[in-house]
XYZ file of C-alpha atoms in Angstrom:
133
model
C 37.742 10.371 46.755
C 36.108 7.012 46.912
C 34.593 4.934 44.137
C 31.129 3.513 44.864
C 28.240 1.957 42.970
C 25.510 4.279 44.295
C 23.156 5.948 41.808
C 21.928 8.651 44.225
C 23.706 11.502 42.500
C 22.174 14.977 42.690
C 24.057 18.239 42.072
C 24.810 20.191 45.237
C 23.616 23.765 45.736
C 25.758 26.605 44.407
C 28.142 28.661 46.442
C 31.609 27.716 45.212
C 32.166 29.865 42.114
C 28.661 28.778 40.961
C 28.468 27.854 37.263
C 27.954 24.390 35.775
C 28.448 21.333 37.964
C 28.658 17.733 36.744
C 29.146 14.428 38.596
C 32.790 13.410 38.889
C 33.105 10.337 36.693
C 36.357 9.038 35.248
C 38.548 5.950 35.187
C 41.084 5.134 37.876
C 44.510 6.761 37.623
C 46.899 4.692 35.493
C 48.954 3.539 38.477
C 45.944 1.968 40.241
C 46.378 -1.762 40.788
C 42.901 -2.576 39.432
C 44.034 -1.570 35.920
C 40.389 -0.914 35.073
C 39.609 1.471 32.263
C 35.887 1.595 32.966
C 34.252 4.888 33.908
C 33.406 5.122 37.618
C 31.436 7.552 39.746
C 33.559 8.986 42.543
C 32.555 9.982 46.036
C 33.884 12.508 48.505
C 35.486 11.288 51.752
C 32.132 11.963 53.476
C 30.661 9.210 51.236
C 28.460 11.626 49.255
C 28.727 11.882 45.448
C 31.562 14.095 44.202
C 30.993 16.774 41.573
C 33.316 18.977 39.569
C 32.545 22.578 38.747
C 33.419 24.255 35.488
C 36.196 26.010 37.431
C 37.924 22.792 38.496
C 36.659 22.613 42.075
C 35.606 19.224 43.419
C 32.711 19.398 45.858
C 29.947 17.333 47.426
C 26.462 18.269 48.588
C 27.872 19.308 51.976
C 30.406 21.832 50.652
C 28.443 24.763 52.084
C 28.212 23.169 55.542
C 30.722 20.567 56.658
C 32.925 19.555 53.706
C 35.447 21.692 51.920
C 35.789 21.869 48.179
C 39.225 21.612 46.626
C 40.899 22.179 43.281
C 41.210 19.091 41.084
C 45.005 19.201 41.327
C 44.627 18.239 45.000
C 42.296 15.276 44.338
C 43.343 11.881 45.633
C 41.568 8.735 44.460
C 41.114 5.420 46.270
C 39.679 2.542 44.271
C 37.539 0.004 46.107
C 38.319 -2.655 43.493
C 42.000 -2.532 44.427
C 41.002 -3.120 48.090
C 43.786 -0.935 49.366
C 44.089 2.179 51.438
C 46.519 3.624 48.915
C 45.475 6.916 47.374
C 46.391 7.818 43.823
C 46.369 11.130 42.033
C 46.424 12.266 38.459
C 49.748 14.075 38.430
C 49.674 16.075 35.225
C 47.290 18.542 33.652
C 46.866 16.286 30.632
C 45.853 13.325 32.849
C 43.131 15.458 34.412
C 41.913 16.856 31.111
C 41.658 13.323 29.698
C 39.807 12.144 32.826
C 37.382 15.063 32.662
C 36.830 14.397 28.950
C 35.561 10.954 29.990
C 33.161 12.638 32.388
C 31.947 15.006 29.690
C 31.272 12.076 27.367
C 29.238 10.516 30.166
C 27.243 13.775 30.510
C 26.719 14.284 26.781
C 23.072 13.244 26.914
C 22.252 15.442 29.925
C 23.934 18.693 28.847
C 23.316 20.842 25.803
C 26.131 21.364 23.297
C 26.445 24.941 24.544
C 26.829 23.783 28.172
C 29.408 21.149 27.190
C 31.461 23.758 25.353
C 31.118 26.291 28.191
C 32.097 23.697 30.803
C 35.151 22.396 28.946
C 36.373 25.864 27.918
C 36.033 27.249 31.432
C 37.653 24.169 32.960
C 40.622 24.329 30.584
C 41.140 28.024 31.358
C 40.901 27.416 35.117
C 43.378 24.542 35.004
C 45.785 26.700 33.009
C 45.480 29.605 35.496
C 45.325 27.715 38.797
C 47.616 24.708 38.355
C 50.784 25.154 40.478
C 49.776 28.645 41.645
């Protein structure tokens, strides 16, 4: 995952569990040297915007063609502000849930209350079922 400043952020087509998809936005992991707490949009290694599905899969617009989706537990983040090639991860379920909560706050104006509840409920259930399996 890369952090960029690009605003070209469109949801990719379905195909990976379908369901709701939101842009992946969250702060850097706590161990990042930038120490920033600001919310950032993240990008896949192919440099396209990253999205998270309600099932915890991280994908980009190319996930049906050239890029593979992966479960959020396997996500690795590299912050451009830190100017390093070091990758960080959010190591616990609670770190991911807190990060995704930031993303949901960011999406609050774009999603209905029903969609926000469906997304967060489904994501919590998926994390519970899939983490360390």
